[in-house]
XYZ file of C-alpha atoms in Angstrom:
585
model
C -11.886 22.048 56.959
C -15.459 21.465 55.730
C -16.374 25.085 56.035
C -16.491 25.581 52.523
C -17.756 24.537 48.973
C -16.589 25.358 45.578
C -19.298 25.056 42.444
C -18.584 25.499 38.812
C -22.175 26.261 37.193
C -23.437 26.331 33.769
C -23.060 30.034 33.590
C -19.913 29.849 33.563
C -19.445 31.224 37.546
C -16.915 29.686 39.523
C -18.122 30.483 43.055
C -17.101 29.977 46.504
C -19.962 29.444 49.035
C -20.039 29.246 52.924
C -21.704 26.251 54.935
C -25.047 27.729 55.067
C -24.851 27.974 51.168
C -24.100 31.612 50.948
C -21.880 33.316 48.416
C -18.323 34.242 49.805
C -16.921 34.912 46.590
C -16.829 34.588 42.642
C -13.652 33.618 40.562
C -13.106 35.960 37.579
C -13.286 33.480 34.775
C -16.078 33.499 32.625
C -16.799 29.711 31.539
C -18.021 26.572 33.621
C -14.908 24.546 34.568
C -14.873 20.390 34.411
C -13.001 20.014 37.848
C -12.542 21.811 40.804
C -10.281 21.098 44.132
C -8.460 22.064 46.875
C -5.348 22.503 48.055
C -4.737 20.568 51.162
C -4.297 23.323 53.205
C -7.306 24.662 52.071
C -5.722 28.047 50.665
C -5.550 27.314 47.272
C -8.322 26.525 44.731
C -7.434 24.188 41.395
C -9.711 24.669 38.904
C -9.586 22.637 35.132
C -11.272 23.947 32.069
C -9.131 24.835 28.899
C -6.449 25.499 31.168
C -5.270 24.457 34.599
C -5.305 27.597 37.242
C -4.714 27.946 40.724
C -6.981 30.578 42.628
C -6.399 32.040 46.270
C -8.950 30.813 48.602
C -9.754 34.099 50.426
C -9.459 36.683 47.903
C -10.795 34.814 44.429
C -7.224 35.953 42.773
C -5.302 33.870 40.331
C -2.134 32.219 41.403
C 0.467 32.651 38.688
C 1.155 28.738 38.668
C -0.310 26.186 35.390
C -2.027 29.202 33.796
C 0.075 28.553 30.897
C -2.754 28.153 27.650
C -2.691 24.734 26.560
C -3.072 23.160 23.476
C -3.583 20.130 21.719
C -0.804 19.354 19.142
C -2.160 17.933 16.069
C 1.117 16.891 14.365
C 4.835 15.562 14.672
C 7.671 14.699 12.617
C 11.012 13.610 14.162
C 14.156 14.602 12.008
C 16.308 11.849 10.643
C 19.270 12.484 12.963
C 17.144 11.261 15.853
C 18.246 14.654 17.450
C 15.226 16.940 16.728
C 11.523 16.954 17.063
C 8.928 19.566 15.138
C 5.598 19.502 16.382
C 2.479 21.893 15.452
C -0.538 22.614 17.986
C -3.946 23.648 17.036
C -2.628 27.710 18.302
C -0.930 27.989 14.945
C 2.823 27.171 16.766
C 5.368 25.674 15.066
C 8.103 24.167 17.552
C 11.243 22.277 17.191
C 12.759 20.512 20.271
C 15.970 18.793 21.357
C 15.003 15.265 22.299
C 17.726 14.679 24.400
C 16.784 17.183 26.774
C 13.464 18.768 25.880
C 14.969 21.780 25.185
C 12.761 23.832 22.920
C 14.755 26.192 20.434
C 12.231 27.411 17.677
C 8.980 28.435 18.677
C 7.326 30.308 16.267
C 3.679 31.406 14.928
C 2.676 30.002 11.568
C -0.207 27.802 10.604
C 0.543 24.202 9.955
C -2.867 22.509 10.139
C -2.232 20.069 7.382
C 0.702 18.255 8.424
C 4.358 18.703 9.085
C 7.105 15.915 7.834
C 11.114 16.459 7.802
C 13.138 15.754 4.376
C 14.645 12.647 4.259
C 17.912 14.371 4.846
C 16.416 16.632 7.366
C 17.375 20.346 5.887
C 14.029 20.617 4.956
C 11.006 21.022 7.196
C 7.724 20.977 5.097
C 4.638 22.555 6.251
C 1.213 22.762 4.937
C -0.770 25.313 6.681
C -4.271 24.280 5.860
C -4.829 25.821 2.304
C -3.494 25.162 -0.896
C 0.116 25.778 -0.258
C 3.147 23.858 1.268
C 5.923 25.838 2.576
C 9.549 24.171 2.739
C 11.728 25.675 5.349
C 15.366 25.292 5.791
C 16.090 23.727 9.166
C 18.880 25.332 9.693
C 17.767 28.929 9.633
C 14.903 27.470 11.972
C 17.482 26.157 14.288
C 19.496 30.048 14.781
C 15.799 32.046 14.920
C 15.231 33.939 17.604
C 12.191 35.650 15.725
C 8.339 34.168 15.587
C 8.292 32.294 12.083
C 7.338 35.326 9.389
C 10.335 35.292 7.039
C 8.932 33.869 3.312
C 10.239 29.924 2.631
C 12.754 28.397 0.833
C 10.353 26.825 -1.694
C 6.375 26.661 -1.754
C 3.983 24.321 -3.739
C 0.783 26.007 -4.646
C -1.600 22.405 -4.632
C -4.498 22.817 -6.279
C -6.701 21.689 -3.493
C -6.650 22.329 0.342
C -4.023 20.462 1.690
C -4.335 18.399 5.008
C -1.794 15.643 5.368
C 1.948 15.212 3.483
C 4.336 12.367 3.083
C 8.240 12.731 1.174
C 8.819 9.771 -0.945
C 12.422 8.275 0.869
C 14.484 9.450 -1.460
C 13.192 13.367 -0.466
C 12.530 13.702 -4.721
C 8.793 13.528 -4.479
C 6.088 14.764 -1.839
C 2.709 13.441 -1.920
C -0.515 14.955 -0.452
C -4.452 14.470 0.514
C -5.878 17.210 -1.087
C -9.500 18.535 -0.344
C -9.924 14.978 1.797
C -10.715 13.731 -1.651
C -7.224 12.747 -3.578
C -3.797 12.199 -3.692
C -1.262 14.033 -5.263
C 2.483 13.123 -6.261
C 4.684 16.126 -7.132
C 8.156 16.325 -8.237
C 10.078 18.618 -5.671
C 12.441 20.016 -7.732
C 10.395 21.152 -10.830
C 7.041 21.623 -8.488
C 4.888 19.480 -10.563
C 2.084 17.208 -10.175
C 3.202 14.342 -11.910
C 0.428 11.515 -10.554
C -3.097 11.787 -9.154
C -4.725 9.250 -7.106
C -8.633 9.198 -6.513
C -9.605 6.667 -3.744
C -12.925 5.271 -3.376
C -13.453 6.170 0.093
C -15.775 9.263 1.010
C -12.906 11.183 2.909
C -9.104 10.419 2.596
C -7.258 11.286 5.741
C -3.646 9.822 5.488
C -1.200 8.920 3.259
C 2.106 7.206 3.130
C 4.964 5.750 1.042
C 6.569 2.207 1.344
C 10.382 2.379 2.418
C 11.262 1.687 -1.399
C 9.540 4.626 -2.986
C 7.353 2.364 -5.059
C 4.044 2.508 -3.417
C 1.316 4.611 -2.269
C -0.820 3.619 1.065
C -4.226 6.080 1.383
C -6.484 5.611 4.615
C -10.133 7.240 4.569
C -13.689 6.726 5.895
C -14.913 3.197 6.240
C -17.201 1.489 3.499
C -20.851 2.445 4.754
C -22.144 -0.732 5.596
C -25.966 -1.855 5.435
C -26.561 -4.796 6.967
C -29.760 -4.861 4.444
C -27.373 -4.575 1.436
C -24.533 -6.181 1.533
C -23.417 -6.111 -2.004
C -23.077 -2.844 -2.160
C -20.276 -1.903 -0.477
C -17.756 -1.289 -3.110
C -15.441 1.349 -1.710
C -12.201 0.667 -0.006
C -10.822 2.245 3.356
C -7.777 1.485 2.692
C -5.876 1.429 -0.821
C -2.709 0.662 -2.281
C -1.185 2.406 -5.816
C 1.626 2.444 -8.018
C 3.383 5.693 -6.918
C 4.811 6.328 -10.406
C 1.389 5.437 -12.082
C -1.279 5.835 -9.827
C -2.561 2.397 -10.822
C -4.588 0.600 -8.010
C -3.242 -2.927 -6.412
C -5.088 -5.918 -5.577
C -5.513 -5.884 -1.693
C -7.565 -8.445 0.646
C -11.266 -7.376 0.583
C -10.526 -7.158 4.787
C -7.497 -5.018 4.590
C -8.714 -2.669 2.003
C -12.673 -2.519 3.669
C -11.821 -3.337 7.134
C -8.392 -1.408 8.352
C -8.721 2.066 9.348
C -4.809 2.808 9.684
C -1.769 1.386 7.769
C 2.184 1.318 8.421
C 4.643 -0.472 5.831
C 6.943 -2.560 7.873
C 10.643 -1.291 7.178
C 11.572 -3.923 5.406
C 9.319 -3.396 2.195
C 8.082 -7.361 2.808
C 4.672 -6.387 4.945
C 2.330 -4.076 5.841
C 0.878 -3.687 9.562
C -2.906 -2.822 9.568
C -5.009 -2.128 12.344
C -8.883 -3.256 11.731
C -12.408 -2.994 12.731
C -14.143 -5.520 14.514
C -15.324 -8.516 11.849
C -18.787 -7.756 12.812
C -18.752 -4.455 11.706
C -19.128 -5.968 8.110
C -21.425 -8.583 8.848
C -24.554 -8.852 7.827
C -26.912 -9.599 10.529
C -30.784 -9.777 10.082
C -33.506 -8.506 12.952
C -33.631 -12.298 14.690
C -29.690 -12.211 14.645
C -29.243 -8.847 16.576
C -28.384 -9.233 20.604
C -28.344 -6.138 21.879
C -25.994 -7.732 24.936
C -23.641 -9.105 21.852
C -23.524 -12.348 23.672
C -24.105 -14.478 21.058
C -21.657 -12.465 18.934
C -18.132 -14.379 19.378
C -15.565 -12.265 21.014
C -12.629 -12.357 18.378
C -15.612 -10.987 16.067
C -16.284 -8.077 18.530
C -12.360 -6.963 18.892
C -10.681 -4.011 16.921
C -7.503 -6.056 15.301
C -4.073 -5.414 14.173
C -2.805 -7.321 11.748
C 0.570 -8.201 9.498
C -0.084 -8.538 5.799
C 2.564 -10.186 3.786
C 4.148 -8.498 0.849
C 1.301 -9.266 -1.652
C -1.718 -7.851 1.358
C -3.514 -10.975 0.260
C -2.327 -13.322 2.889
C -2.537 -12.556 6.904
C 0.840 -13.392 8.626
C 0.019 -12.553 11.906
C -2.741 -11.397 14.073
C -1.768 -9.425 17.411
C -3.725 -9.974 20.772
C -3.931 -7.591 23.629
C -5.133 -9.724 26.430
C -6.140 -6.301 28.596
C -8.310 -5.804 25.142
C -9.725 -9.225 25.030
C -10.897 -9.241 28.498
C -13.124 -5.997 27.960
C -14.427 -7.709 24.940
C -15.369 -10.388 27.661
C -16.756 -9.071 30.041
C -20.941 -8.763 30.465
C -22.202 -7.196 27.207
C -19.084 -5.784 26.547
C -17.835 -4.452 23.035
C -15.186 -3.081 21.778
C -15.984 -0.651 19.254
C -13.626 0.382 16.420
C -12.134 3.469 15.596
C -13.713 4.988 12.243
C -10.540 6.712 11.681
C -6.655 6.606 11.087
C -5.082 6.730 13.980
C -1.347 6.846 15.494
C 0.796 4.555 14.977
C 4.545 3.420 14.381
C 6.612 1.029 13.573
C 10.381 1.214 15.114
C 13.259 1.794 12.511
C 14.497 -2.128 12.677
C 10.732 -3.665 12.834
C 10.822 -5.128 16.076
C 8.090 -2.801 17.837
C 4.674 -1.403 16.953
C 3.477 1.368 18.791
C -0.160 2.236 18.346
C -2.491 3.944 20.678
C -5.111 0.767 23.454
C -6.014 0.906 26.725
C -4.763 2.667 28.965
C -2.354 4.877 26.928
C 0.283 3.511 23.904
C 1.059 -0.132 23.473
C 4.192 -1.289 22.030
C 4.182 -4.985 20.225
C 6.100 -7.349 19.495
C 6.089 -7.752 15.745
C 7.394 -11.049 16.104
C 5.028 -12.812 18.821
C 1.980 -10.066 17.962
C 1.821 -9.658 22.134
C 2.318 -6.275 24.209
C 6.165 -5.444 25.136
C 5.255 -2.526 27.080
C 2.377 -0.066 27.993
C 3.439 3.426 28.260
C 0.952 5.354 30.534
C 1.388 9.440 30.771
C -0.970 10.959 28.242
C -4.760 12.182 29.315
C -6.485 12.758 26.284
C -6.310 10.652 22.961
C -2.040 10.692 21.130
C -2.294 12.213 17.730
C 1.177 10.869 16.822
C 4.002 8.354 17.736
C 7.325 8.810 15.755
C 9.986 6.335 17.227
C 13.830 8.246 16.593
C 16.641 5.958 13.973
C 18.189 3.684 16.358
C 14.644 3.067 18.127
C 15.211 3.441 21.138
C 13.229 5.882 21.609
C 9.694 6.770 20.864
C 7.797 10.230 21.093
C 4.477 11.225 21.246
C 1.815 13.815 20.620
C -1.420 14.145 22.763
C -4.743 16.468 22.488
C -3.397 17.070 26.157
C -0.697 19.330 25.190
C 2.398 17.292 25.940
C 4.697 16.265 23.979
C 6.253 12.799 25.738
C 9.457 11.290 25.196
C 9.496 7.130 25.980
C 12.850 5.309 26.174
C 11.945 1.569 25.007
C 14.750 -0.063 26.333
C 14.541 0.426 30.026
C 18.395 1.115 29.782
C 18.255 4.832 30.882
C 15.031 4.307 33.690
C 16.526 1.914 35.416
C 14.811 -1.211 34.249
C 17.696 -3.410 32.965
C 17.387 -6.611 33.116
C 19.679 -7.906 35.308
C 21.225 -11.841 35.183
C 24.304 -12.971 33.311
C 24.379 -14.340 29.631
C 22.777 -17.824 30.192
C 19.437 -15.946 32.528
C 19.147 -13.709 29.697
C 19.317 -15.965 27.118
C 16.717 -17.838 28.830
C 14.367 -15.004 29.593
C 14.629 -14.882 25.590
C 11.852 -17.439 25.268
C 9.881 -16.322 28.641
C 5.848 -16.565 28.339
C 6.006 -12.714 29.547
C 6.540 -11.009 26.819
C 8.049 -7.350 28.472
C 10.596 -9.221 30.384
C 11.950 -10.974 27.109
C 11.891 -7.864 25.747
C 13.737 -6.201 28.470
C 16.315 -9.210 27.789
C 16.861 -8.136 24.846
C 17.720 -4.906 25.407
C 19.841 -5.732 28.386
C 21.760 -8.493 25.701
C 22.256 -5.551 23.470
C 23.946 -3.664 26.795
C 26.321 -6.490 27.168
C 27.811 -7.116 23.370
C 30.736 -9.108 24.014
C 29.186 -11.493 26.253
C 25.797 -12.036 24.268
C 28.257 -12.727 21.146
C 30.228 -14.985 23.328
C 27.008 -16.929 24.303
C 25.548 -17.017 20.564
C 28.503 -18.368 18.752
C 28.843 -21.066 21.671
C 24.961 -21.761 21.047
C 22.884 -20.528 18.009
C 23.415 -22.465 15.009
C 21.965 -21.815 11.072
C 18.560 -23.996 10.870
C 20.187 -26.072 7.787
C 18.916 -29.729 6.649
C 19.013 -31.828 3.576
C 15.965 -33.529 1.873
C 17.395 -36.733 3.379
C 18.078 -35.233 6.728
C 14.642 -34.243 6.711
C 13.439 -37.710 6.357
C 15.498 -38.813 9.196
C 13.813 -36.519 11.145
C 10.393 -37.560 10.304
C 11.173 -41.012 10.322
C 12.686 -40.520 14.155
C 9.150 -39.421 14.851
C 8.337 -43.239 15.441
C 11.915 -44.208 16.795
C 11.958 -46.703 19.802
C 14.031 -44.467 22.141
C 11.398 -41.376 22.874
C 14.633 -39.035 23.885
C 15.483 -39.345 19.934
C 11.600 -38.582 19.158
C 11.508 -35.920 21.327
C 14.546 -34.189 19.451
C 12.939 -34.748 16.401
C 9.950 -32.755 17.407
C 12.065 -29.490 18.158
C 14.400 -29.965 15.031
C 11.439 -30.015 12.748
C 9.679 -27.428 14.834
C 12.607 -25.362 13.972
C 12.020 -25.809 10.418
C 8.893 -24.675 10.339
C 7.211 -24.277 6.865
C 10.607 -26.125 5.729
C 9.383 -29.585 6.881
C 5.599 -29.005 5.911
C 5.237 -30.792 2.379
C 7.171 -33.756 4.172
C 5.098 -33.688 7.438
C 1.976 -33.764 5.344
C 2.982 -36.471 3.221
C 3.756 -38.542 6.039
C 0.383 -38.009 7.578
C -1.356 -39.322 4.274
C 0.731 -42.378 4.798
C -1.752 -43.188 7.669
C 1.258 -43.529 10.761
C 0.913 -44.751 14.169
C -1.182 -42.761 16.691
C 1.601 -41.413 18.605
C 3.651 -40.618 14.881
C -0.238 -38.647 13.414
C -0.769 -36.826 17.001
C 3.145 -35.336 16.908
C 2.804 -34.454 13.017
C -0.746 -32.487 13.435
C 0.749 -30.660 16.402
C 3.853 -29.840 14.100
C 1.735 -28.536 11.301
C -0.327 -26.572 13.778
C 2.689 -24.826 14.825
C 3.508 -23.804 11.328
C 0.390 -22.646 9.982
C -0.129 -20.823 13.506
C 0.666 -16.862 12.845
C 2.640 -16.926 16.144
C 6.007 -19.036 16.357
C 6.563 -21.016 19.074
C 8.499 -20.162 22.310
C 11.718 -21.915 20.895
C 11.597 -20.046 17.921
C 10.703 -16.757 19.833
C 14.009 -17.293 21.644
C 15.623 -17.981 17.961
C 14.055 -14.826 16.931
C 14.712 -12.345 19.698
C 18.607 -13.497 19.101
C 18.607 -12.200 15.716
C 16.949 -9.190 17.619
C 19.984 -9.048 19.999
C 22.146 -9.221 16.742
C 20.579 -6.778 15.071
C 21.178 -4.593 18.182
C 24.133 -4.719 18.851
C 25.369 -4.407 14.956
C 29.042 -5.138 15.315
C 31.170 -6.660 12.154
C 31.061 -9.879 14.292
C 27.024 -9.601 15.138
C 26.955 -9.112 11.119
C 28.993 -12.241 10.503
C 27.050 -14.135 12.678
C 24.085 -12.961 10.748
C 25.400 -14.197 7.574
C 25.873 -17.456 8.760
C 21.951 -17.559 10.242
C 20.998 -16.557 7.040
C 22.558 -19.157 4.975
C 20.256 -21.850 6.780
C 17.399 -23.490 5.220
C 15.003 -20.978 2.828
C 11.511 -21.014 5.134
C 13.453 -21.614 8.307
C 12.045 -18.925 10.717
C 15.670 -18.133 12.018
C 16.646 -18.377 8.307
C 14.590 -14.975 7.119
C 14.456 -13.294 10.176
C 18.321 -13.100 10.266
C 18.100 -12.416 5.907
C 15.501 -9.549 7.077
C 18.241 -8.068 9.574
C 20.965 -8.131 7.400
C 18.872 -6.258 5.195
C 18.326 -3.639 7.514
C 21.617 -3.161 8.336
C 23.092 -3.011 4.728
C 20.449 -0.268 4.240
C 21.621 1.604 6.964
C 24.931 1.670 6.610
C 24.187 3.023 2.877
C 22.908 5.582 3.908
């Protein structure tokens, strides 16, 4: 009604004054609060500081609404089953949840300030509470307490440095730590011995993680400090790779290892996803070259980057790009500064999506095209971790805003399908929007006996002989230009397959028309993103992979037997893969 004012001052009073500026009344809360509102009707009094509370208007009292305590939860690990969640807050409270419904049934008081991680099997939950011990707790006792965690553990390490992040080895025999933010550890779980030690160049180490064979190491720490007035010496690595039964360091790309901040391995032991400084952040500039505006600074060298390393991490394989990202690196004087830090991210079960924390909340790529799928929007405050559940379908995450969020990725259970019958879907498969071939995909998956239908009608190995492959090229300067047209999308389909030949041809010095086609052929293939023909080609194996049947699996096989390069060729190798593994297990 105007009559009124609420102030929050420095003092930490919370007070209620009249229109003349006189004091009606003081809230009894003893710190200066960030936000302050009311209720519609006037009657009620939000305030947000630590906590969100509801006051009465006319008698200062507290409202028994949001005056829960909240707190920021540092860590998450999501149980193998896909059924369970644990999650540890900054309050010392360890809590396990039912992702289905949210449910919590363990909440209990025990400090885990240096990571939590399920077993591999998921009987044991591991917890380091912030000193120089691990504790390994059987899940199943956790699952029937009705008690506050105090009973001793199944098993404890006793590290010999302060403990603040963990990682089991797949096969749940070994458990490496950071220790002291200043090495790695490896120890044996059954005999509770340290059986490798890794000492990274980096200042601080923060994270650490093993590739889905066992056989390597991944540590993330504090950036190289870089002086733009001596730039040779900058000799320690971010970012390092190991030998998890030696310790022995890997050769790396000088950019992965000095300019990513935050690895993942992809799942299928072939690649590693990276996300990276800006370029410029190693570059040495001198006074004259300095714009304080960053105009003359090109925009691709001003954007934080993620990035696919192949299985060696010398080569780049693909670079992703945000367009949301790219236009605040455009606009006046903007910059986009990098994160100094590891942060969030994961990678789904199957490789198809990348979640990591952009603008506006958590961004799921593509793996395949490097472009968004989906923006999830919920959390306030920055996510501390994204775990995405088996089948990946799901994704949770962890926020300094005291929520714990649970994302389905497939739009099947929010009612976002897709809708359209086999031959809209299939089409929407090579759409320039990259969320609604994504929701195609998933709405495929939905439908498995029609999408099969469709692909055995339709998607054929990418198979050719040397001499079929000259054909091809050679049809590049046939008289009829429907035949030269089809030539340009079978060898576009080849990809790296047809490269040596394309490139020969072009040294043969061939028509205009024949040299324009080939260059825009081997742009295509030595362009990180594939083409939208061979996105749709892709995101079928996708749909395969999905749906998982013995007939999606035959299918597979016969994808896979095509031409060795062909992208269809190892994608649908790379799915099989997956799927063998799986059902292994």
């Amino acid at each position: 009604d105007g009559k009124s004012l609420a102030v929050s001052l420095p003092d930490g009073s919370t007070r209620l004054l009249n229109s003349a500026g006189r004091e009606l009344r003081r809230l009894p809360a003893s710190q200066q609060m960030n936000a302050v509102s009311f209720s519609p009707d006037g009657k009620a009094l939000i305030t947000g500081g630590n906590q969100i509370e509801s006051w009465k208007v006319d008698s200062a009292e507290p409202i028994a609404v949001l005056s829960q305590a909240r707190n920021p939860i540092l860590a998450l690990s999501v149980s193998p089953d896909g059924k369970t969640v644990a999650l540890a807050d900054d309050a010392n409270r360890l809590r396990l949840v039912e992702i289905a419904t949210g449910k919590v049934f363990f909440n209990g008081e025990f400090s885990c300030r240096g990571g939590i991680a399920f077993s591999p099997l998921g009987k044991i939950l591991a917890v380091a509470s912030g000193d120089n011990s691990i504790g390994l707790w059987d899940v199943a006792a956790l699952r029937t307490s009705e008690k506050p965690l105090r009973s001793d553990p199944v098993a404890r390490f006793h590290c010999k440095g302060k403990v603040s992040d963990l990682a089991f080895a797949p096969d749940g025999k070994r458990l490496a730590t950071v220790e002291d933010a200043a090495f790695c550890r490896i120890y044996d779980v059954s005999s509770k011995q340290a059986t490798v030690t890794v000492r990274p160049s980096s200042r601080r180490v923060y994270a650490v993680a093993f590739s889905p064979d066992g056989k390597l190491l991944a540590t993330t720490g504090d950036q190289p400090m870089f002086r733009h007035w001596e730039p040779k010496e900058q000799t320690s690595q971010s970012v390092g790779l190991w030998d998890s039964f030696t310790g022995k360091a890997l050769a790396i790309s000088e950019d992965l290892g000095q300019l990513a901040h935050t690895v993942a391995f992809h799942p299928s032991g072939k690649s590693l996803a990276a996300v990276h400084l800006p370029v410029v952040a190693k570059t040495p500039l001198s006074g004259s070259d300095i714009d304080f505006n960053h105009q003359r600074l090109p925009v691709e060298d001003r954007m934080e980057t993620i990035r696919i390393w192949n299985g060696g991490f010398a080569r780049e394989l693909i670079r992703f790009e945000d367009p949301v990202q790219r236009k605040i690196a455009e606009q006046a004087g903007g910059w986009v500064s990098g994160r100094s830090r590891a942060v969030a991210v994961a990678i789904s079960p199957d490789g198809w999506l990348l979640a990591v924390p952009g603008p506006g909340g958590i961004v799921l790529f593509e793996t395949a095209s490097g472009l968004p799928r989906l923006r999830l929007k919920g959390h306030l405050q920055e996510i501390t971790a994204l775990s995405f559940t088996p089948d990946g379908k799901t994704l949770v995450s962890t926020s300094h805003d005291s929520t714990l969020l649970v994302w389905d990725v497939t739009g099947l259970r929010t009612g976002t399908k897709l809708p359209g019958n086999s031959e809209e879907l299939c089409a929407a498969l090579a759409d320039v929007n990259v969320e609604k071939a994504g929701r195609a995909v998933f709405a495929m998956a939905d439908a498995p006996a029609e999408s099969l239908n469709w692909f055995r009608q339709r998607l054929r190995p990418v198979s050719v002989s040397q001499e079929g492959l000259q054909k091809l090229v050679a049809d590049l300067e046939h008289p009829k230009f429907a035949i030269r047209e089809q030539a340009m999308r079978e060898l576009a389909a080849l990809g790296p397959v047809a490269e040596t030949t394309l490139e020969k041809k072009l040294q043969a010095n061939p028509s205009l028309e024949v040299s324009t086609r080939i260059k825009k052929l081997l742009t295509g293939i030595h362009s990180t993103r594939p083409p939208p023909d061979q996105l749709r080609a892709i995101r079928s194996v996708e749909v395969l992979e999905r749906i998982g049947s013995n007939e999606a699996v035959d299918l597979l096989r016969r994808l896979a037997a095509g031409s060795e390069g062909a992208y269809l060729t190892s994608h649908a190798g790379d799915a099989l893969d997956r799927l063998n593994h799986r059902k292994s297990q």
